[in-house]
N, CA and C atoms as an extended XYZ file, in Angstrom:
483
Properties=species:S:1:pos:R:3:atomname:S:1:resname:S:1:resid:I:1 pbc="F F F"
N       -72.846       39.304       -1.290 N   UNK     1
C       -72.332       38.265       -2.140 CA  UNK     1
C       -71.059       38.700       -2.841 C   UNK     1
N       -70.923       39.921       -3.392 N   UNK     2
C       -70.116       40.803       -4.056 CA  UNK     2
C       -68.904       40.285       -3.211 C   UNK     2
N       -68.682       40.740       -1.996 N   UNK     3
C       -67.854       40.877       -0.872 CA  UNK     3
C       -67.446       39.382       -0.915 C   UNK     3
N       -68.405       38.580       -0.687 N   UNK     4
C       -67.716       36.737       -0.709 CA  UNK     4
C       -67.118       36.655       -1.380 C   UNK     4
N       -67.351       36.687       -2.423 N   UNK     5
C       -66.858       36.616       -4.031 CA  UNK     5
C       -65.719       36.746       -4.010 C   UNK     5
N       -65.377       38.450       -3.604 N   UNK     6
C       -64.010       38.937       -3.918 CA  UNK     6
C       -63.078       38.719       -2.628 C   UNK     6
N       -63.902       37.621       -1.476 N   UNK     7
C       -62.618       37.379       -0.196 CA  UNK     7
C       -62.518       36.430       -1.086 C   UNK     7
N       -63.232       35.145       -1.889 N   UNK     8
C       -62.647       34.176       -2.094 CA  UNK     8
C       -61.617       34.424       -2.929 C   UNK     8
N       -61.801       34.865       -3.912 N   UNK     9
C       -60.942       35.556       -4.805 CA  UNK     9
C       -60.035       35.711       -4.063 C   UNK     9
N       -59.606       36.523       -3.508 N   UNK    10
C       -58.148       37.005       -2.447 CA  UNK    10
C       -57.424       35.511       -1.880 C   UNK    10
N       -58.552       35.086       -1.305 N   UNK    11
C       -58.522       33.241       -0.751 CA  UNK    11
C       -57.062       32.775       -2.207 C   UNK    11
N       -58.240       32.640       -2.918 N   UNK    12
C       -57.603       32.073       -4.011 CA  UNK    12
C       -56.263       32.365       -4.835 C   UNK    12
N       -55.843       33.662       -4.441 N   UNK    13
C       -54.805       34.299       -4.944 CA  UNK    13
C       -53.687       34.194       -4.154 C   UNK    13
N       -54.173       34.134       -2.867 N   UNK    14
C       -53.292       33.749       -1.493 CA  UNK    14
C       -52.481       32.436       -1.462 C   UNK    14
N       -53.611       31.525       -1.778 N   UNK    15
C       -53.509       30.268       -1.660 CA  UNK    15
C       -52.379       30.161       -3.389 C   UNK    15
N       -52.586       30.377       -4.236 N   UNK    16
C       -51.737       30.440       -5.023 CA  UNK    16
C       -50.398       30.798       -5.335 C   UNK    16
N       -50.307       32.444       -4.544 N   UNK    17
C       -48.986       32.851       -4.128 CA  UNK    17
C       -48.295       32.152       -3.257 C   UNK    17
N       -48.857       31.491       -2.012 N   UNK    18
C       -48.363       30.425       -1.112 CA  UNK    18
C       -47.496       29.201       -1.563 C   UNK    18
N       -48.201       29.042       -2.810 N   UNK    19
C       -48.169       27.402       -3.166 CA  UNK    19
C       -46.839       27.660       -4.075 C   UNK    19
N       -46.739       29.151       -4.751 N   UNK    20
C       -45.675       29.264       -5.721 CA  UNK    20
C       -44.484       29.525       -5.356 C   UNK    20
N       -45.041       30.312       -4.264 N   UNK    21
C       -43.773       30.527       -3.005 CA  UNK    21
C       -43.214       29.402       -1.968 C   UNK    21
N       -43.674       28.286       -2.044 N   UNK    22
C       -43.174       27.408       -1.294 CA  UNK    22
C       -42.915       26.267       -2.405 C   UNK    22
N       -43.110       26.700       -3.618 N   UNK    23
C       -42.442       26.033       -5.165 CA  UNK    23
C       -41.092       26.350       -5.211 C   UNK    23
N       -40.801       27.975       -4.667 N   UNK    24
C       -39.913       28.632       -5.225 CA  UNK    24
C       -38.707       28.237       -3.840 C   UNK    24
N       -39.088       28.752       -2.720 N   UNK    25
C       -38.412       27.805       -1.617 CA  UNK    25
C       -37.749       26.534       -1.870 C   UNK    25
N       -38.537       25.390       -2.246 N   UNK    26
C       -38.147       23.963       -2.512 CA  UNK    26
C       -37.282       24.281       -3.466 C   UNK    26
N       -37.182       24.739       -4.512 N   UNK    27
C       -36.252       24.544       -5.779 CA  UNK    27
C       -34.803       25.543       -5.337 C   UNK    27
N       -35.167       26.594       -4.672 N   UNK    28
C       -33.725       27.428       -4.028 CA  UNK    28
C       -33.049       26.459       -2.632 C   UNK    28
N       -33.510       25.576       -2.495 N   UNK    29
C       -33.344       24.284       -1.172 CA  UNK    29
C       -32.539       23.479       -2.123 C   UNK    29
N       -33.466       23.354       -3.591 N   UNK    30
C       -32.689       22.299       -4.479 CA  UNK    30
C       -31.258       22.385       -4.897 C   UNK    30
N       -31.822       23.685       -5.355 N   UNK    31
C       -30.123       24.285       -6.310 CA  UNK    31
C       -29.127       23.944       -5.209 C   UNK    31
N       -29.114       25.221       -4.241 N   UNK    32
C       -28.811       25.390       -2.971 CA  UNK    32
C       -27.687       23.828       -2.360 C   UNK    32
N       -28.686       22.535       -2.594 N   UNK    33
C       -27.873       21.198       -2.263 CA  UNK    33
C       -26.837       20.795       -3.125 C   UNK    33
N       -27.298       21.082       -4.634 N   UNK    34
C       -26.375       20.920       -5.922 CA  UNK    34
C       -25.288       21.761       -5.583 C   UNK    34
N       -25.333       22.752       -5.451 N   UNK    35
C       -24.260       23.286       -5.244 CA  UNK    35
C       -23.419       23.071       -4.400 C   UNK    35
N       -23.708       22.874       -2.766 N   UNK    36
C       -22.716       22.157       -1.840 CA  UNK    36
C       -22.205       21.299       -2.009 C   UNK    36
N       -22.920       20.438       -2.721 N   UNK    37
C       -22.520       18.497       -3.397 CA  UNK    37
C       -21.395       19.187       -4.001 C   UNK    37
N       -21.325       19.662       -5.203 N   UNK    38
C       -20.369       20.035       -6.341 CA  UNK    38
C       -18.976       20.909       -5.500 C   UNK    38
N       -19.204       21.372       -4.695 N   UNK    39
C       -18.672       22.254       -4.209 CA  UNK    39
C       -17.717       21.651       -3.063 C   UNK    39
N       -18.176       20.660       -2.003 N   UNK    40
C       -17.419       20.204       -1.614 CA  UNK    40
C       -17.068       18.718       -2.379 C   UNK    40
N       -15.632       18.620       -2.062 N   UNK    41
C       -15.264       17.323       -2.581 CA  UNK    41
C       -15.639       16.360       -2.353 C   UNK    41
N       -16.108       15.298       -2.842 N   UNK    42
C       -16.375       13.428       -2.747 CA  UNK    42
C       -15.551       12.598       -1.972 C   UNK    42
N       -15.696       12.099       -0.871 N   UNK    43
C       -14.564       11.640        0.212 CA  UNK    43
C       -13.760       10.925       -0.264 C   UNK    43
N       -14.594       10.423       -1.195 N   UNK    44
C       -13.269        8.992       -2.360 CA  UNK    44
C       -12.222        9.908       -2.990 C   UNK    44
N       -12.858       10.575       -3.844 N   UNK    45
C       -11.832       11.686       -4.628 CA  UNK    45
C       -10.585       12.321       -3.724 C   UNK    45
N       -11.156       13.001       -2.706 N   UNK    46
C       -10.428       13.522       -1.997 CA  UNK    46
C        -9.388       12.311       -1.578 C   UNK    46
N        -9.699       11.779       -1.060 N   UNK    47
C        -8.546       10.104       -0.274 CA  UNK    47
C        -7.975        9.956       -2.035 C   UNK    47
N        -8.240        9.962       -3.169 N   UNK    48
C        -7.964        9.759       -4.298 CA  UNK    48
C        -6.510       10.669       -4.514 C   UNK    48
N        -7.158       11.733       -4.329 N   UNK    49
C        -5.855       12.582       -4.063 CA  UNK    49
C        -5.168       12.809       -3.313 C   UNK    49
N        -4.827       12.414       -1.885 N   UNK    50
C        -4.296       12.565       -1.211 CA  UNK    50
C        -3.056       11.255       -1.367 C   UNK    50
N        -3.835       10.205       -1.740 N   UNK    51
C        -3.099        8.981       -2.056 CA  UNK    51
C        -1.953        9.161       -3.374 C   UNK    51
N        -2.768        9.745       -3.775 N   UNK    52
C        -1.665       10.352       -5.739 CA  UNK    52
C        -0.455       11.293       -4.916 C   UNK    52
N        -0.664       12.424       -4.188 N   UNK    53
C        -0.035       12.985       -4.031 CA  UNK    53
C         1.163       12.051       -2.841 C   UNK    53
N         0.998       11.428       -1.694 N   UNK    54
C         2.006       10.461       -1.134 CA  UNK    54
C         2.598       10.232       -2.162 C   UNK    54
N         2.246        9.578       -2.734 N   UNK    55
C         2.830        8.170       -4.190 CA  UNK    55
C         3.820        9.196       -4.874 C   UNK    55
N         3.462       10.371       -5.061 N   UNK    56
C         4.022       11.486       -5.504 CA  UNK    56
C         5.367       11.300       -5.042 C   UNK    56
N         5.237       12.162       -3.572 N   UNK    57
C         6.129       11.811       -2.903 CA  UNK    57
C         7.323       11.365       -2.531 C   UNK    57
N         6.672        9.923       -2.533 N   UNK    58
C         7.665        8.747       -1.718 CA  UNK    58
C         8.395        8.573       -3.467 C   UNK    58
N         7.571        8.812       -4.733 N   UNK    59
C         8.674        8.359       -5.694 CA  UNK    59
C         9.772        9.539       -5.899 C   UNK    59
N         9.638       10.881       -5.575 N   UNK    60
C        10.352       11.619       -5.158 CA  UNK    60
C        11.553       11.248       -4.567 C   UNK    60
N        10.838       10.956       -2.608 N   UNK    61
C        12.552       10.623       -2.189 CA  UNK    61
C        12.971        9.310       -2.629 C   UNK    61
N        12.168        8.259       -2.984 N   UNK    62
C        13.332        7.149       -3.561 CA  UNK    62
C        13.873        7.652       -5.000 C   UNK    62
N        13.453        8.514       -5.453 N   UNK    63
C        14.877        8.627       -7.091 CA  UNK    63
C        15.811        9.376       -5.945 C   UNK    63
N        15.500       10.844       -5.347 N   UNK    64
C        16.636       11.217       -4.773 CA  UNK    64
C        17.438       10.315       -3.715 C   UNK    64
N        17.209        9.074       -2.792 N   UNK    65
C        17.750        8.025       -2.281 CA  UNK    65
C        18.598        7.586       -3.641 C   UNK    65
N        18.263        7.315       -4.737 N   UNK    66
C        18.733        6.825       -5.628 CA  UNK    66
C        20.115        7.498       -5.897 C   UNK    66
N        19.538        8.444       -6.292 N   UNK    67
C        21.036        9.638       -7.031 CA  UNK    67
C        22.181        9.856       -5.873 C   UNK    67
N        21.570        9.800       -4.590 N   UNK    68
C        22.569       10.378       -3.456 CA  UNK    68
C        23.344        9.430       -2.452 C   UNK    68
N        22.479        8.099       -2.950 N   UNK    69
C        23.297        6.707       -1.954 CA  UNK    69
C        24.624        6.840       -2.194 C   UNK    69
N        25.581        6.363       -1.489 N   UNK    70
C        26.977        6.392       -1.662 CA  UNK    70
C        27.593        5.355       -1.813 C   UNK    70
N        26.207        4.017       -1.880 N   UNK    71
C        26.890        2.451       -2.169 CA  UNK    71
C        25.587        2.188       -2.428 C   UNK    71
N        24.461        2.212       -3.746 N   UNK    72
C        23.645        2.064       -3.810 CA  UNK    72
C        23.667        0.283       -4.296 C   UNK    72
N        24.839       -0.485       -4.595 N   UNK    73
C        24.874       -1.942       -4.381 CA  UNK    73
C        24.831       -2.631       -3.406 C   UNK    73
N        25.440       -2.291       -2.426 N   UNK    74
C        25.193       -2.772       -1.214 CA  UNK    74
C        24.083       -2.755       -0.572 C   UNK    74
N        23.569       -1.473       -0.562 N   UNK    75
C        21.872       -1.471       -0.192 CA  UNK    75
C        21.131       -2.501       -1.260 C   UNK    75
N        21.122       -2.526       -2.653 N   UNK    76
C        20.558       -3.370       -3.356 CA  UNK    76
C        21.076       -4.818       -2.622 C   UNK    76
N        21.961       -5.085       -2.635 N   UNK    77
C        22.293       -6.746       -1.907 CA  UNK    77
C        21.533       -6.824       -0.684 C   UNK    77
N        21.696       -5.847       -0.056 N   UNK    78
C        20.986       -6.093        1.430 CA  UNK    78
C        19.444       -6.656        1.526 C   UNK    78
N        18.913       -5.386        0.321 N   UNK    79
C        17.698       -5.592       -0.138 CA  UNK    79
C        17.115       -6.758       -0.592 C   UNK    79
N        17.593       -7.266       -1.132 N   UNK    80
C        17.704       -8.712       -1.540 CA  UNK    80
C        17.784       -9.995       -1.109 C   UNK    80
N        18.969       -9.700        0.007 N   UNK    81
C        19.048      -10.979        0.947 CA  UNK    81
C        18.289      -11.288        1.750 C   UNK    81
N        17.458      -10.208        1.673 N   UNK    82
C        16.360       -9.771        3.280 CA  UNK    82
C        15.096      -10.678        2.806 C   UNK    82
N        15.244      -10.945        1.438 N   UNK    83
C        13.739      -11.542        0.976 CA  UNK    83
C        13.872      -12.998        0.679 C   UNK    83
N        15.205      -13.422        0.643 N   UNK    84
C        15.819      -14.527        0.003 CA  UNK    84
C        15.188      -15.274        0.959 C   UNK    84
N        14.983      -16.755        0.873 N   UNK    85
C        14.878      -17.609        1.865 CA  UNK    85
C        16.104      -18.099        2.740 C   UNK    85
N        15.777      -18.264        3.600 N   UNK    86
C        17.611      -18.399        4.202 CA  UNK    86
C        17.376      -20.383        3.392 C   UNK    86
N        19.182      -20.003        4.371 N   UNK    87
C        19.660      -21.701        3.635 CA  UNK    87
C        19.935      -21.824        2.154 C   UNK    87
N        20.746      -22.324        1.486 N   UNK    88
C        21.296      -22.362        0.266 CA  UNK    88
C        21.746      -20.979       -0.671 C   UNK    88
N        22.788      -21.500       -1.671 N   UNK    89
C        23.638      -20.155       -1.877 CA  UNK    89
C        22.655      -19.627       -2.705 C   UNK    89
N        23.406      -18.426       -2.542 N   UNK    90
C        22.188      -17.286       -3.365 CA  UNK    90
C        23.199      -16.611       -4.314 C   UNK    90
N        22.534      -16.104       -5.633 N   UNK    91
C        23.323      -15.874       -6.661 CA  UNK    91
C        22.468      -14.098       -6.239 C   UNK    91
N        23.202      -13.227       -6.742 N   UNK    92
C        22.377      -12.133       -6.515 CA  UNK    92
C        23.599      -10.958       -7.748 C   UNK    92
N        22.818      -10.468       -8.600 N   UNK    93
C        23.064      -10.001       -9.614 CA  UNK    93
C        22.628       -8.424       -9.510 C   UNK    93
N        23.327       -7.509       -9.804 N   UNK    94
C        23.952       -6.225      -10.104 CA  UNK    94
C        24.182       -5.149      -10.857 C   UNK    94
N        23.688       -4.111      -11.064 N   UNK    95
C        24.328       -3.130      -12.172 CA  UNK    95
C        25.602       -3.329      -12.333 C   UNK    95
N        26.471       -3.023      -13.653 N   UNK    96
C        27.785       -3.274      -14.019 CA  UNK    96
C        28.422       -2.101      -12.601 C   UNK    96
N        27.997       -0.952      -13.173 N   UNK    97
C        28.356        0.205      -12.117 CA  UNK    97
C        28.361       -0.519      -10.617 C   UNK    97
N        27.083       -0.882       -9.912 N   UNK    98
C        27.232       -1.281       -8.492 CA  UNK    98
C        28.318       -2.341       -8.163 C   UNK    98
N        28.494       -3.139       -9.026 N   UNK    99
C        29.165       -4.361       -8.800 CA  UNK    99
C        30.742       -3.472       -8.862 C   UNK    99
N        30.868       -2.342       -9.491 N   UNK   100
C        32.364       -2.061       -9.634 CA  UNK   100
C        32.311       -1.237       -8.401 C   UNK   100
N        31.505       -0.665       -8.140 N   UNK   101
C        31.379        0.226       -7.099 CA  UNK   101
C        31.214       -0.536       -5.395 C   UNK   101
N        30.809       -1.556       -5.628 N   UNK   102
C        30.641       -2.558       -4.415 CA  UNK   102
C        32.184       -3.396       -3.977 C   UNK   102
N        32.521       -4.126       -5.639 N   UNK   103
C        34.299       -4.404       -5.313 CA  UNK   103
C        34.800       -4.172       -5.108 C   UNK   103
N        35.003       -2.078       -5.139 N   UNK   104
C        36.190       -1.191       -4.821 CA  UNK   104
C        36.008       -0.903       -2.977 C   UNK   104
N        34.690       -0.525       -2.996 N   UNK   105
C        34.401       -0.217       -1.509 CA  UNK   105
C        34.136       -0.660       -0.064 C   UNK   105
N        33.969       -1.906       -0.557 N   UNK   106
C        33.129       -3.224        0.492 CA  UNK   106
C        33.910       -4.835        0.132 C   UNK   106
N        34.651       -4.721       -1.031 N   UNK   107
C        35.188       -5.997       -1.298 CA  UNK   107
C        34.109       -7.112       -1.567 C   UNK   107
N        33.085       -6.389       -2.081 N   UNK   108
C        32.245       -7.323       -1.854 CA  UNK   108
C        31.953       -7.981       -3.674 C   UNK   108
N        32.354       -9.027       -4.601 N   UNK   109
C        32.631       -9.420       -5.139 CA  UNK   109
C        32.667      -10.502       -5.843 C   UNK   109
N        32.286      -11.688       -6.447 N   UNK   110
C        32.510      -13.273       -6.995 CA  UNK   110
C        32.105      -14.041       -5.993 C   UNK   110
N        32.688      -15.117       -5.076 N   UNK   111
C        32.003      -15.300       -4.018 CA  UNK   111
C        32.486      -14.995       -2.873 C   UNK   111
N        31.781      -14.761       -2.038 N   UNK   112
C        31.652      -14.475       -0.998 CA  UNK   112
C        30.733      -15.029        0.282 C   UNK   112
N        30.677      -14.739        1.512 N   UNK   113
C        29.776      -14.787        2.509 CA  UNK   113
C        29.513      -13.493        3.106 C   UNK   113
N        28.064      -13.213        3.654 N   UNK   114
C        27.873      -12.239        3.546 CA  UNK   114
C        26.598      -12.616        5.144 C   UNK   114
N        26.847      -12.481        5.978 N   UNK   115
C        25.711      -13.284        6.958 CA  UNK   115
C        25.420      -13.861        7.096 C   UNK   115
N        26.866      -14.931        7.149 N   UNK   116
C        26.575      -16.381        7.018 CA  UNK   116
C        26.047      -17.071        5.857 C   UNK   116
N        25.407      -16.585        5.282 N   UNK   117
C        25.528      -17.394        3.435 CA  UNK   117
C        26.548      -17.166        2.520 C   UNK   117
N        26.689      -18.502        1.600 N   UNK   118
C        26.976      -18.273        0.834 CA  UNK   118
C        26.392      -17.593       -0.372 C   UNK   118
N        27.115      -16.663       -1.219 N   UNK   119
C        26.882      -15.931       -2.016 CA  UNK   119
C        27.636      -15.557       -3.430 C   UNK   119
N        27.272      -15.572       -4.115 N   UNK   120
C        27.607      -14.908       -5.514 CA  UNK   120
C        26.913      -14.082       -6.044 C   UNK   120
N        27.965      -12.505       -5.915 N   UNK   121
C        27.864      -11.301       -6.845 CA  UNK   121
C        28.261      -11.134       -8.427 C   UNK   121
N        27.186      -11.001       -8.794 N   UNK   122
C        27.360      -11.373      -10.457 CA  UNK   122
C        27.138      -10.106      -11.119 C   UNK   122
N        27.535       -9.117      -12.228 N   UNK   123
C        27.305       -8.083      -12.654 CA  UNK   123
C        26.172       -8.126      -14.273 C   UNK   123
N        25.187       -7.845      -14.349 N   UNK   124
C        24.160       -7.745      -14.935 CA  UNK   124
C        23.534       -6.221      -15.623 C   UNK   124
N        24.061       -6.162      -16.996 N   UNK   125
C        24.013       -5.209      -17.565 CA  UNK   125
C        22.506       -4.458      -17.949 C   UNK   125
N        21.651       -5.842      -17.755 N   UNK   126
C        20.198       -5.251      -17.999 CA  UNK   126
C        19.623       -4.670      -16.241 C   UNK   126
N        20.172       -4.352      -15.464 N   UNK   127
C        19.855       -4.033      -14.515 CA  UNK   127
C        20.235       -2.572      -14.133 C   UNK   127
N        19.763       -1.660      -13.514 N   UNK   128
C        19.877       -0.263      -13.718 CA  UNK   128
C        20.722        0.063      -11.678 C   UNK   128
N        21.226        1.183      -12.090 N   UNK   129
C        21.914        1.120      -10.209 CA  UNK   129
C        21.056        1.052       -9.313 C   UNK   129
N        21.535        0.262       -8.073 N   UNK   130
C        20.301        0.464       -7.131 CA  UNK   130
C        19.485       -0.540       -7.276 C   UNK   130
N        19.433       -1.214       -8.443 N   UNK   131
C        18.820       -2.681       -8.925 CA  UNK   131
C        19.543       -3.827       -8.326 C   UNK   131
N        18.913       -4.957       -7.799 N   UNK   132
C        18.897       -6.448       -7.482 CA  UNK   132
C        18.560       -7.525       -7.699 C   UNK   132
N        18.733       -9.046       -8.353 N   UNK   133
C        17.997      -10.134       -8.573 CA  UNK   133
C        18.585      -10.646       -7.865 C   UNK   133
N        18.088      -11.696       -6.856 N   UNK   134
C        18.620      -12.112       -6.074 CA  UNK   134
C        17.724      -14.056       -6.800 C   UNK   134
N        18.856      -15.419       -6.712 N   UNK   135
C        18.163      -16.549       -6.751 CA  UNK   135
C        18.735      -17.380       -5.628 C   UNK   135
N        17.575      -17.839       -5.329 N   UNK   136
C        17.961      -19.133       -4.018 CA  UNK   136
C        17.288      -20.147       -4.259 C   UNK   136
N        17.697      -21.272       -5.054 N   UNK   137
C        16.910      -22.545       -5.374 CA  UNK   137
C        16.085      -22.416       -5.840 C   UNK   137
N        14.546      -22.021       -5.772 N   UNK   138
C        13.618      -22.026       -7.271 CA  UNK   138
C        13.250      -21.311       -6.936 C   UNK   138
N        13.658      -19.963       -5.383 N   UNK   139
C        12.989      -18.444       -5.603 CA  UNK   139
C        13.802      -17.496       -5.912 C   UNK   139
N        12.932      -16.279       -6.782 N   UNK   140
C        13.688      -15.175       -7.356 CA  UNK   140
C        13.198      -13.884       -6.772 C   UNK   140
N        14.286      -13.418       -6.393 N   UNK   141
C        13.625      -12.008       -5.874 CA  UNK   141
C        14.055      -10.719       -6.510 C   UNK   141
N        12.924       -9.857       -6.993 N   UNK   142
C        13.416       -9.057       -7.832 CA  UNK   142
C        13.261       -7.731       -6.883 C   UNK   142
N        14.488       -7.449       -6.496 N   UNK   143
C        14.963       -6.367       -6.106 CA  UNK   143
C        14.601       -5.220       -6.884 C   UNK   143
N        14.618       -4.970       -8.073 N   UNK   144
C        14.686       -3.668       -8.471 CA  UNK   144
C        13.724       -2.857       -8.149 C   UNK   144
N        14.416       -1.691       -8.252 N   UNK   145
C        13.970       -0.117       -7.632 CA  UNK   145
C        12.060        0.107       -8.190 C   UNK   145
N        12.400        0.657       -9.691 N   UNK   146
C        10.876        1.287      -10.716 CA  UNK   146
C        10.682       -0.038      -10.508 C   UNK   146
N        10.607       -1.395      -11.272 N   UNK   147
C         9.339       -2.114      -11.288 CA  UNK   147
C         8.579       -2.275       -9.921 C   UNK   147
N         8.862       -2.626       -9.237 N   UNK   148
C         8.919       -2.295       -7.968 CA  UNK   148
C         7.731       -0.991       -7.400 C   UNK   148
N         7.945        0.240       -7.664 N   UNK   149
C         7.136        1.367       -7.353 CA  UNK   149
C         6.078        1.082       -8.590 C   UNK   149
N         6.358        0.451      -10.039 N   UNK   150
C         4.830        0.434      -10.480 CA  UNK   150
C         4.420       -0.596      -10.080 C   UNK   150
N         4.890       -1.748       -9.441 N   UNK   151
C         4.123       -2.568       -8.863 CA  UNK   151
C         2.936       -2.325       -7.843 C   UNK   151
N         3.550       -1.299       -7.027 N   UNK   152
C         2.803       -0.278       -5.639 CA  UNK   152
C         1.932        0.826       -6.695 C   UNK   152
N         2.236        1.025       -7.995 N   UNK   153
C         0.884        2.414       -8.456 CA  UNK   153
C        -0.163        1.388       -8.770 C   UNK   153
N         0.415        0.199       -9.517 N   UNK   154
C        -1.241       -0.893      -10.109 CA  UNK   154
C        -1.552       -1.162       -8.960 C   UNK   154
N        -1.237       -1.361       -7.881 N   UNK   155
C        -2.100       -1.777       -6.621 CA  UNK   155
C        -2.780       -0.689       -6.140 C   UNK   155
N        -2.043        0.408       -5.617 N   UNK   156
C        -3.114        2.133       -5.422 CA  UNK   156
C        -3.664        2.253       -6.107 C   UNK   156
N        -3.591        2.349       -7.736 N   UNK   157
C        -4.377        2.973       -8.510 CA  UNK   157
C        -4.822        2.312       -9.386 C   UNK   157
N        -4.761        0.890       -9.681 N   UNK   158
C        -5.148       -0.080      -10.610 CA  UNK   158
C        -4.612        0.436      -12.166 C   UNK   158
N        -4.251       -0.589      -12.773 N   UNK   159
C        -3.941       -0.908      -14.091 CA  UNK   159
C        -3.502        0.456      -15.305 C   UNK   159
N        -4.939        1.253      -14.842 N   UNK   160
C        -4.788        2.495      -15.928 CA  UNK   160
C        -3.977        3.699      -15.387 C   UNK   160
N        -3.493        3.480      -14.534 N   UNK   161
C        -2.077        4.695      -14.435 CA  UNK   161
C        -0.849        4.515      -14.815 C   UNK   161
């Protein structure tokens, strides 16, 4: 009986160490997942950042496009006309700078035609270089450069950036 006693006993100690040891397994399985989770990045986050960093980027080379154009009015007009609706004259307005810089280099000036439209270059002091408003009958197209790129961050990144 002695002998039963003390296999069950063993039984019982077995069966206990088993149970604590496959406690201890599960919870080093647990940690073990926490940690890979944390450890590798969140696919959103990651695309989160990869998207910040483009945006980065592209506002990069458009200031340097900015600083280094050599007729940054003309590109603004172009920019502009491209969105205009065709048919009827279009008024399309200017940094003071582009407009002096566009008259000297391109003749381009008061009115004009410019691809077959008529047109008027107007110089507009609240407008920064590289900037455009372009009007054609009751549409306005706003050329400019920054509103423009935060228009493109509230759409990537919504409101709070």
């Amino acid at each position: 009986r002695e002998t039963e006693r003390m296999a069950e006993q063993v039984r019982a100690e077995a069966a206990q160490h088993a149970a604590q040891m496959t406690q201890a397994v599960q919870a080093l399985a647990a940690a073990a997942t926490r940690l890979d989770q944390r450890a590798t990045p969140d696919l959103a986050e990651l695309e989160q950042t990869i998207v910040i960093a483009a945006f980065a980027l592209a506002e990069s080379i458009v200031g340097r496009e900015l600083t280094t154009a050599t007729d940054p009015g003309a590109d603004a007009i172009a920019r502009a006309l491209a969105a205009v609706p065709s048919g009827g004259r279009v008024t399309v307005r200017l940094s003071p700078q582009d407009l002096a810089t566009v008259a000297e280099t391109e003749g381009l000036a008061g009115e004009l035609a410019i691809g077959g439209r008529d047109v008027t270059v107007l110089a507009d002091p609240a407008l920064a270089p590289g900037d455009a408003m372009a009007e054609c009958d009751a549409t306005t197209v706003d050329a400019r450069v920054l509103p423009a790129i935060a228009r493109m961050r509230e759409v990537l990144f919504g409101a709070g950036q």
